Amino acid sequence: MNDQQIQITTASRLAHTQEYYFSRKLQEIDALNKAGKQIINLGIGSPDMPPPPAVVAALADDAALPNAHGYQSYKGLPALREAMSAWYARAYGVTLDPNSEVLPLLGSKEGIMHISMAFLEAGDEVLLPNPGYPTYRAAAELTGATLREYDLTAETGWLPNLAALAATDLSRVKLMWVNYPHMPTGTHATETELQALVDFALAHNILLVHDNPYSFILNDNPTSLLSVPGARGCVLELNSLSKSHNMAGWRVGMLAGRADLLQDVLRFKSNMDSGMFRPVQQAAVVALGLGEEWFAELNAHYRARRERVFALLDLLGCTYSCDQVGLFVWAAVPEGYADGFAVSDRVLYDANVFITPGGIFGSNGNGYIRISLCQKVEVLDEAIRRVEEAL
């Protein structure tokens, strides 16, 4: 048998890109579970509840048709684009042309890469929030662009200091990532604060990309950045059915904004996939037509869960804001711990409960932890019991 192996080096673009934190951590948790630990995972924001039965039925009904299984349009079904446009009008008061101003995606996460690859290259600079979603950084690194972090801190209410940014050289900045309601801190930006972001982008010729998947979770005022005056000139917005409709694994997202910019993104996207499975699109049409009662019921579950997470944080001695929104709770670590990694490790190894260290979202998150609301109240009560016994 010939055991000869060729030697292949990875592309230089991967030099600074590591495996996603949760990918590595889930492997560790899997090993602990195989050792009999039965870890309670409070780290990942993967909704544990299903979408409504009517959505599942629409998927099954269309999948049963013999002509449902071929390649689909890169732009999605007209019915899906129309449903997305109608949802934006109803939910946010934003009018979108379904033929040119909304682009279905295989989840909004792929949109982060598509946008980055369509607009960024070596020599460009991109503004990234610290703390912020790690995928913004990973996608930017792969383009060869220069990364520039902007600070979000408790002292600034987890909002950017735009005046300080404006005082720097922004001549090479091409794109800025923003995300409100913010993950991981749960900050909800006001209309005034959103207007300031748009004015800043227009003044400095920056493409402002708003990642908006959390607007319907524990939030009394869902808002699209595209509703802000002037936003149509400089804003692209990502959205998703993952959190709002319990369809994370279905991979249904969308990109909304200027038709010419969406066409640029489509030039890249059309070389990366062959369209979304038609039964998933038909089911998404049904999901996008759900009324206020769906969101009221969904948020009733999350509200009850959040109260139990608050109790867990009280037990740990953490401090937090009760006003945060979205699918997580963000909390400062108690005195006596070096950072969120220390709290996370102690709770994992002593109590068999995993919570996310805030430092994975950037250096400004080092003194924090994040807990997901994607576990039932009974599971959260068991986590509280375990932590109480371990302390």
GROMACS .gro file of C-alpha atoms in nm:
model
  391
    1MET     CA    1   0.000   0.000   0.000
    2ASN     CA    2   0.137   0.342  -0.100
    3ASP     CA    3   0.125   0.583   0.195
    4GLN     CA    4   0.270   0.878   0.006
    5GLN     CA    5   0.090   1.207   0.076
    6ILE     CA    6   0.113   1.537  -0.103
    7GLN     CA    7   0.175   1.853   0.100
    8ILE     CA    8  -0.066   2.140   0.042
    9THR     CA    9  -0.050   2.480   0.211
   10THR     CA   10  -0.360   2.681   0.282
   11ALA     CA   11  -0.423   3.007   0.099
   12SER     CA   12  -0.274   3.314   0.263
   13ARG     CA   13  -0.623   3.459   0.298
   14LEU     CA   14  -0.685   3.205   0.576
   15ALA     CA   15  -0.383   3.318   0.777
   16HIS     CA   16  -0.586   3.516   1.029
   17THR     CA   17  -0.915   3.325   1.004
   18GLN     CA   18  -0.974   3.067   1.274
   19GLU     CA   19  -1.244   2.805   1.307
   20TYR     CA   20  -1.562   2.964   1.442
   21TYR     CA   21  -1.557   2.966   1.824
   22PHE     CA   22  -1.884   2.777   1.860
   23SER     CA   23  -1.768   2.512   1.615
   24ARG     CA   24  -1.471   2.439   1.841
   25LYS     CA   25  -1.667   2.468   2.164
   26LEU     CA   26  -1.943   2.235   2.049
   27GLN     CA   27  -1.680   1.970   1.985
   28GLU     CA   28  -1.558   2.009   2.344
   29ILE     CA   29  -1.915   1.995   2.477
   30ASP     CA   30  -1.980   1.683   2.269
   31ALA     CA   31  -1.674   1.518   2.426
   32LEU     CA   32  -1.795   1.613   2.774
   33ASN     CA   33  -2.138   1.470   2.699
   34LYS     CA   34  -1.982   1.145   2.578
   35ALA     CA   35  -1.802   1.134   2.912
   36GLY     CA   36  -2.140   1.150   3.085
   37LYS     CA   37  -2.150   1.518   3.184
   38GLN     CA   38  -2.487   1.608   3.022
   39ILE     CA   39  -2.395   1.971   2.959
   40ILE     CA   40  -2.676   2.229   2.951
   41ASN     CA   41  -2.592   2.457   2.659
   42LEU     CA   42  -2.695   2.819   2.721
   43GLY     CA   43  -2.449   2.955   2.470
   44ILE     CA   44  -2.592   2.940   2.119
   45GLY     CA   45  -2.890   3.133   1.985
   46SER     CA   46  -3.052   2.848   1.795
   47PRO     CA   47  -3.428   2.865   1.856
   48ASP     CA   48  -3.554   2.544   2.017
   49MET     CA   49  -3.920   2.602   1.929
   50PRO     CA   50  -4.065   2.506   1.589
   51PRO     CA   51  -4.227   2.734   1.335
   52PRO     CA   52  -4.609   2.721   1.315
   53PRO     CA   53  -4.767   2.399   1.179
   54ALA     CA   54  -4.892   2.585   0.872
   55VAL     CA   55  -4.533   2.664   0.773
   56VAL     CA   56  -4.424   2.302   0.809
   57ALA     CA   57  -4.731   2.191   0.615
   58ALA     CA   58  -4.649   2.429   0.329
   59LEU     CA   59  -4.302   2.278   0.308
   60ALA     CA   60  -4.438   1.922   0.302
   61ASP     CA   61  -4.712   2.001   0.052
   62ASP     CA   62  -4.477   2.157  -0.199
   63ALA     CA   63  -4.210   1.892  -0.148
   64ALA     CA   64  -4.466   1.629  -0.247
   65LEU     CA   65  -4.501   1.783  -0.593
   66PRO     CA   66  -4.289   1.619  -0.865
   67ASN     CA   67  -4.169   1.950  -1.010
   68ALA     CA   68  -4.046   2.099  -0.680
   69HIS     CA   69  -3.694   1.963  -0.678
   70GLY     CA   70  -3.507   2.137  -0.955
   71TYR     CA   71  -3.273   2.435  -0.951
   72GLN     CA   72  -3.437   2.763  -0.860
   73SER     CA   73  -3.384   3.125  -0.956
   74TYR     CA   74  -3.091   3.301  -0.791
   75LYS     CA   75  -3.335   3.580  -0.707
   76GLY     CA   76  -3.594   3.350  -0.549
   77LEU     CA   77  -3.957   3.298  -0.637
   78PRO     CA   78  -4.156   3.613  -0.720
   79ALA     CA   79  -4.401   3.507  -0.448
   80LEU     CA   80  -4.121   3.505  -0.191
   81ARG     CA   81  -3.987   3.846  -0.290
   82GLU     CA   82  -4.340   3.983  -0.279
   83ALA     CA   83  -4.394   3.831   0.067
   84MET     CA   84  -4.068   3.982   0.190
   85SER     CA   85  -4.163   4.321   0.048
   86ALA     CA   86  -4.509   4.303   0.208
   87TRP     CA   87  -4.353   4.204   0.543
   88TYR     CA   88  -4.122   4.506   0.534
   89ALA     CA   89  -4.416   4.734   0.458
   90ARG     CA   90  -4.629   4.588   0.735
   91ALA     CA   91  -4.360   4.545   1.000
   92TYR     CA   92  -4.137   4.845   0.939
   93GLY     CA   93  -4.329   5.086   0.720
   94VAL     CA   94  -4.066   5.043   0.447
   95THR     CA   95  -4.169   5.013   0.082
   96LEU     CA   96  -3.951   4.782  -0.128
   97ASP     CA   97  -3.981   4.695  -0.495
   98PRO     CA   98  -4.003   4.313  -0.487
   99ASN     CA   99  -3.840   4.291  -0.828
  100SER     CA  100  -3.527   4.490  -0.752
  101GLU     CA  101  -3.495   4.599  -0.386
  102VAL     CA  102  -3.512   4.267  -0.201
  103LEU     CA  103  -3.292   3.962  -0.257
  104PRO     CA  104  -3.363   3.628  -0.083
  105LEU     CA  105  -3.059   3.462   0.073
  106LEU     CA  106  -2.973   3.119   0.209
  107GLY     CA  107  -2.972   3.273   0.557
  108SER     CA  108  -2.843   3.621   0.635
  109LYS     CA  109  -2.500   3.485   0.737
  110GLU     CA  110  -2.418   3.408   0.374
  111GLY     CA  111  -2.516   3.765   0.295
  112ILE     CA  112  -2.233   3.891   0.516
  113MET     CA  113  -1.985   3.707   0.297
  114HIS     CA  114  -2.156   3.804  -0.029
  115ILE     CA  115  -2.158   4.173   0.062
  116SER     CA  116  -1.797   4.164   0.177
  117MET     CA  117  -1.677   3.989  -0.138
  118ALA     CA  118  -1.882   4.216  -0.365
  119PHE     CA  119  -1.750   4.544  -0.226
  120LEU     CA  120  -1.425   4.495  -0.031
  121GLU     CA  121  -1.069   4.429  -0.147
  122ALA     CA  122  -0.710   4.502  -0.049
  123GLY     CA  123  -0.667   4.874   0.004
  124ASP     CA  124  -1.020   4.923   0.139
  125GLU     CA  125  -1.096   4.968   0.507
  126VAL     CA  126  -1.401   4.828   0.688
  127LEU     CA  127  -1.540   4.944   1.023
  128LEU     CA  128  -1.627   4.659   1.260
  129PRO     CA  129  -1.804   4.685   1.598
  130ASN     CA  130  -1.616   4.577   1.912
  131PRO     CA  131  -1.796   4.382   2.052
  132GLY     CA  132  -1.978   4.243   1.752
  133TYR     CA  133  -2.071   3.933   1.556
  134PRO     CA  134  -1.742   3.752   1.475
  135THR     CA  135  -1.850   3.671   1.118
  136TYR     CA  136  -1.815   4.039   1.019
  137ARG     CA  137  -1.445   4.014   1.098
  138ALA     CA  138  -1.395   3.674   0.935
  139ALA     CA  139  -1.560   3.782   0.610
  140ALA     CA  140  -1.362   4.106   0.599
  141GLU     CA  141  -1.034   3.921   0.657
  142LEU     CA  142  -1.104   3.692   0.362
  143THR     CA  143  -1.144   3.990   0.129
  144GLY     CA  144  -0.798   4.128   0.209
  145ALA     CA  145  -0.943   4.457   0.331
  146THR     CA  146  -0.795   4.641   0.630
  147LEU     CA  147  -0.997   4.595   0.949
  148ARG     CA  148  -1.073   4.895   1.172
  149GLU     CA  149  -1.262   4.836   1.495
  150TYR     CA  150  -1.487   5.097   1.647
  151ASP     CA  151  -1.548   5.078   2.019
  152LEU     CA  152  -1.883   5.000   2.178
  153THR     CA  153  -1.875   5.026   2.556
  154ALA     CA  154  -2.113   5.046   2.848
  155GLU     CA  155  -2.007   5.409   2.895
  156THR     CA  156  -2.134   5.499   2.546
  157GLY     CA  157  -2.447   5.286   2.582
  158TRP     CA  158  -2.297   5.033   2.336
  159LEU     CA  159  -2.329   5.290   2.058
  160PRO     CA  160  -2.046   5.419   1.837
  161ASN     CA  161  -1.882   5.752   1.909
  162LEU     CA  162  -1.941   5.895   1.563
  163ALA     CA  163  -1.777   6.227   1.642
  164ALA     CA  164  -1.456   6.049   1.738
  165LEU     CA  165  -1.470   5.840   1.420
  166ALA     CA  166  -1.531   6.148   1.207
  167ALA     CA  167  -1.215   6.305   1.352
  168THR     CA  168  -1.006   6.022   1.202
  169ASP     CA  169  -0.902   5.961   0.843
  170LEU     CA  170  -1.196   5.783   0.682
  171SER     CA  171  -1.087   5.829   0.322
  172ARG     CA  172  -1.028   5.456   0.268
  173VAL     CA  173  -1.328   5.332   0.465
  174LYS     CA  174  -1.572   5.171   0.224
  175LEU     CA  175  -1.810   4.978   0.449
  176MET     CA  176  -1.934   4.988   0.809
  177TRP     CA  177  -2.114   4.705   0.988
  178VAL     CA  178  -2.388   4.796   1.235
  179ASN     CA  179  -2.635   4.574   1.419
  180TYR     CA  180  -2.932   4.704   1.625
  181PRO     CA  181  -3.084   4.547   1.824
  182HIS     CA  182  -2.723   4.474   1.897
  183MET     CA  183  -2.578   4.130   1.945
  184PRO     CA  184  -2.433   4.055   2.197
  185THR     CA  185  -2.536   4.346   2.422
  186GLY     CA  186  -2.909   4.366   2.347
  187THR     CA  187  -2.894   4.741   2.290
  188HIS     CA  188  -3.185   4.891   2.095
  189ALA     CA  189  -3.095   5.208   1.905
  190THR     CA  190  -3.342   5.497   1.899
  191GLU     CA  191  -3.458   5.668   1.581
  192THR     CA  192  -3.227   5.961   1.663
  193GLU     CA  193  -2.930   5.727   1.699
  194LEU     CA  194  -3.012   5.548   1.376
  195GLN     CA  195  -3.045   5.881   1.197
  196ALA     CA  196  -2.699   5.975   1.322
  197LEU     CA  197  -2.557   5.657   1.167
  198VAL     CA  198  -2.715   5.736   0.830
  199ASP     CA  199  -2.597   6.098   0.837
  200PHE     CA  200  -2.244   5.978   0.921
  201ALA     CA  201  -2.240   5.731   0.631
  202LEU     CA  202  -2.371   5.986   0.382
  203ALA     CA  203  -2.119   6.247   0.498
  204HIS     CA  204  -1.825   6.010   0.451
  205ASN     CA  205  -1.938   5.808   0.148
  206ILE     CA  206  -1.955   5.482   0.345
  207LEU     CA  207  -2.177   5.183   0.267
  208LEU     CA  208  -2.366   5.119   0.592
  209VAL     CA  209  -2.471   4.754   0.627
  210HIS     CA  210  -2.730   4.690   0.897
  211ASP     CA  211  -2.765   4.332   1.025
  212ASN     CA  212  -3.119   4.316   1.164
  213PRO     CA  213  -3.222   3.961   1.266
  214TYR     CA  214  -3.331   4.037   1.626
  215SER     CA  215  -3.584   4.315   1.581
  216PHE     CA  216  -3.889   4.106   1.676
  217ILE     CA  217  -3.752   3.936   1.989
  218LEU     CA  218  -3.860   4.105   2.315
  219ASN     CA  219  -3.864   4.437   2.131
  220ASP     CA  220  -4.169   4.664   2.141
  221ASN     CA  221  -4.052   4.875   1.848
  222PRO     CA  222  -3.919   4.670   1.554
  223THR     CA  223  -3.727   4.909   1.329
  224SER     CA  224  -3.557   4.893   0.992
  225LEU     CA  225  -3.265   5.124   0.927
  226LEU     CA  226  -3.415   5.170   0.580
  227SER     CA  227  -3.701   5.364   0.741
  228VAL     CA  228  -3.462   5.646   0.838
  229PRO     CA  229  -3.458   5.952   0.607
  230GLY     CA  230  -3.160   5.934   0.372
  231ALA     CA  231  -3.098   5.565   0.431
  232ARG     CA  232  -3.188   5.464   0.078
  233GLY     CA  233  -2.872   5.638  -0.039
  234CYS     CA  234  -2.623   5.446   0.174
  235VAL     CA  235  -2.782   5.147   0.351
  236LEU     CA  236  -2.812   4.776   0.282
  237GLU     CA  237  -3.003   4.573   0.540
  238LEU     CA  238  -2.982   4.202   0.617
  239ASN     CA  239  -3.276   4.026   0.777
  240SER     CA  240  -3.370   3.670   0.856
  241LEU     CA  241  -3.650   3.433   0.952
  242SER     CA  242  -3.415   3.237   1.179
  243LYS     CA  243  -3.501   3.411   1.506
  244SER     CA  244  -3.831   3.582   1.428
  245HIS     CA  245  -3.998   3.269   1.290
  246ASN     CA  246  -3.802   2.982   1.453
  247MET     CA  247  -3.656   2.883   1.115
  248ALA     CA  248  -3.282   2.891   1.184
  249GLY     CA  249  -3.205   2.560   1.014
  250TRP     CA  250  -3.422   2.643   0.714
  251ARG     CA  251  -3.172   2.912   0.607
  252VAL     CA  252  -3.404   3.186   0.486
  253GLY     CA  253  -3.268   3.537   0.487
  254MET     CA  254  -3.292   3.850   0.277
  255LEU     CA  255  -3.102   4.157   0.171
  256ALA     CA  256  -3.291   4.483   0.118
  257GLY     CA  257  -3.184   4.817  -0.022
  258ARG     CA  258  -3.076   4.996  -0.339
  259ALA     CA  259  -3.139   4.801  -0.658
  260ASP     CA  260  -2.796   4.870  -0.809
  261LEU     CA  261  -2.616   4.752  -0.494
  262LEU     CA  262  -2.829   4.436  -0.476
  263GLN     CA  263  -2.742   4.368  -0.839
  264ASP     CA  264  -2.373   4.388  -0.747
  265VAL     CA  265  -2.425   4.138  -0.466
  266LEU     CA  266  -2.619   3.911  -0.700
  267ARG     CA  267  -2.321   3.903  -0.939
  268PHE     CA  268  -2.121   3.734  -0.664
  269LYS     CA  269  -2.403   3.526  -0.513
  270SER     CA  270  -2.505   3.375  -0.847
  271ASN     CA  271  -2.163   3.212  -0.869
  272MET     CA  272  -2.192   3.061  -0.520
  273ASP     CA  273  -2.529   2.880  -0.511
  274SER     CA  274  -2.806   2.751  -0.732
  275GLY     CA  275  -3.108   2.896  -0.557
  276MET     CA  276  -3.315   2.805  -0.254
  277PHE     CA  277  -3.516   2.479  -0.237
  278ARG     CA  278  -3.862   2.572  -0.365
  279PRO     CA  279  -4.062   2.411  -0.080
  280VAL     CA  280  -3.858   2.619   0.168
  281GLN     CA  281  -3.947   2.931  -0.028
  282GLN     CA  282  -4.316   2.843  -0.029
  283ALA     CA  283  -4.307   2.781   0.345
  284ALA     CA  284  -4.131   3.115   0.398
  285VAL     CA  285  -4.416   3.288   0.214
  286VAL     CA  286  -4.656   3.143   0.472
  287ALA     CA  287  -4.428   3.242   0.761
  288LEU     CA  288  -4.398   3.598   0.641
  289GLY     CA  289  -4.776   3.628   0.645
  290LEU     CA  290  -4.807   3.550   1.016
  291GLY     CA  291  -4.981   3.812   1.228
  292GLU     CA  292  -4.912   3.984   1.558
  293GLU     CA  293  -5.046   3.688   1.755
  294TRP     CA  294  -4.746   3.480   1.645
  295PHE     CA  295  -4.496   3.730   1.780
  296ALA     CA  296  -4.697   3.781   2.099
  297GLU     CA  297  -4.691   3.408   2.175
  298LEU     CA  298  -4.323   3.377   2.081
  299ASN     CA  299  -4.223   3.664   2.306
  300ALA     CA  300  -4.430   3.534   2.597
  301HIS     CA  301  -4.204   3.229   2.599
  302TYR     CA  302  -3.889   3.438   2.577
  303ARG     CA  303  -4.007   3.676   2.847
  304ALA     CA  304  -4.056   3.390   3.093
  305ARG     CA  305  -3.717   3.246   3.002
  306ARG     CA  306  -3.548   3.582   3.046
  307GLU     CA  307  -3.674   3.603   3.404
  308ARG     CA  308  -3.506   3.269   3.479
  309VAL     CA  309  -3.185   3.387   3.313
  310PHE     CA  310  -3.195   3.699   3.531
  311ALA     CA  311  -3.225   3.469   3.834
  312LEU     CA  312  -2.922   3.269   3.716
  313LEU     CA  313  -2.719   3.586   3.671
  314ASP     CA  314  -2.822   3.707   4.016
  315LEU     CA  315  -2.694   3.378   4.155
  316LEU     CA  316  -2.361   3.431   3.981
  317GLY     CA  317  -2.337   3.788   4.111
  318CYS     CA  318  -2.344   3.943   3.763
  319THR     CA  319  -2.487   4.286   3.682
  320TYR     CA  320  -2.706   4.352   3.378
  321SER     CA  321  -2.964   4.584   3.223
  322CYS     CA  322  -3.327   4.474   3.231
  323ASP     CA  323  -3.396   4.688   2.922
  324GLN     CA  324  -3.196   4.485   2.671
  325VAL     CA  325  -3.380   4.312   2.387
  326GLY     CA  326  -3.315   4.022   2.153
  327LEU     CA  327  -3.240   3.655   2.201
  328PHE     CA  328  -2.968   3.685   2.467
  329VAL     CA  329  -2.889   3.846   2.799
  330TRP     CA  330  -2.558   4.031   2.835
  331ALA     CA  331  -2.409   4.071   3.182
  332ALA     CA  332  -2.095   4.204   3.349
  333VAL     CA  333  -1.894   3.944   3.542
  334PRO     CA  334  -1.874   3.975   3.922
  335GLU     CA  335  -1.566   4.086   4.111
  336GLY     CA  336  -1.315   3.811   4.167
  337TYR     CA  337  -1.315   3.685   3.808
  338ALA     CA  338  -1.053   3.791   3.554
  339ASP     CA  339  -1.301   3.796   3.266
  340GLY     CA  340  -1.597   3.621   3.107
  341PHE     CA  341  -1.382   3.325   3.004
  342ALA     CA  342  -1.309   3.254   3.370
  343VAL     CA  343  -1.679   3.261   3.460
  344SER     CA  344  -1.769   3.046   3.159
  345ASP     CA  345  -1.502   2.787   3.243
  346ARG     CA  346  -1.600   2.764   3.607
  347VAL     CA  347  -1.969   2.719   3.529
  348LEU     CA  348  -1.892   2.464   3.256
  349TYR     CA  349  -1.651   2.247   3.453
  350ASP     CA  350  -1.810   2.283   3.798
  351ALA     CA  351  -2.180   2.294   3.709
  352ASN     CA  352  -2.197   2.134   3.362
  353VAL     CA  353  -2.358   2.448   3.219
  354PHE     CA  354  -2.215   2.633   2.920
  355ILE     CA  355  -2.250   3.010   2.889
  356THR     CA  356  -2.070   3.226   2.635
  357PRO     CA  357  -1.772   3.441   2.735
  358GLY     CA  358  -1.819   3.792   2.603
  359GLY     CA  359  -1.460   3.814   2.487
  360ILE     CA  360  -1.532   3.607   2.177
  361PHE     CA  361  -1.714   3.912   2.040
  362GLY     CA  362  -1.415   4.144   2.084
  363SER     CA  363  -1.189   4.285   2.352
  364ASN     CA  364  -1.462   4.517   2.483
  365GLY     CA  365  -1.658   4.206   2.576
  366ASN     CA  366  -1.389   4.057   2.799
  367GLY     CA  367  -1.560   4.154   3.122
  368TYR     CA  368  -1.896   4.008   3.020
  369ILE     CA  369  -2.087   3.687   2.959
  370ARG     CA  370  -2.384   3.617   2.730
  371ILE     CA  371  -2.666   3.372   2.797
  372SER     CA  372  -2.906   3.248   2.529
  373LEU     CA  373  -3.283   3.231   2.579
  374CYS     CA  374  -3.308   2.921   2.357
  375GLN     CA  375  -3.383   2.672   2.634
  376LYS     CA  376  -3.711   2.591   2.806
  377VAL     CA  377  -3.787   2.727   3.151
  378GLU     CA  378  -3.745   2.378   3.297
  379VAL     CA  379  -3.394   2.353   3.155
  380LEU     CA  380  -3.306   2.697   3.289
  381ASP     CA  381  -3.433   2.594   3.632
  382GLU     CA  382  -3.205   2.289   3.620
  383ALA     CA  383  -2.915   2.514   3.524
  384ILE     CA  384  -2.991   2.734   3.824
  385ARG     CA  385  -2.999   2.426   4.049
  386ARG     CA  386  -2.664   2.305   3.919
  387VAL     CA  387  -2.495   2.642   3.956
  388GLU     CA  388  -2.639   2.684   4.304
  389GLU     CA  389  -2.495   2.348   4.408
  390ALA     CA  390  -2.156   2.423   4.249
  391LEU     CA  391  -2.102   2.765   4.408
   0.00000   0.00000   0.00000
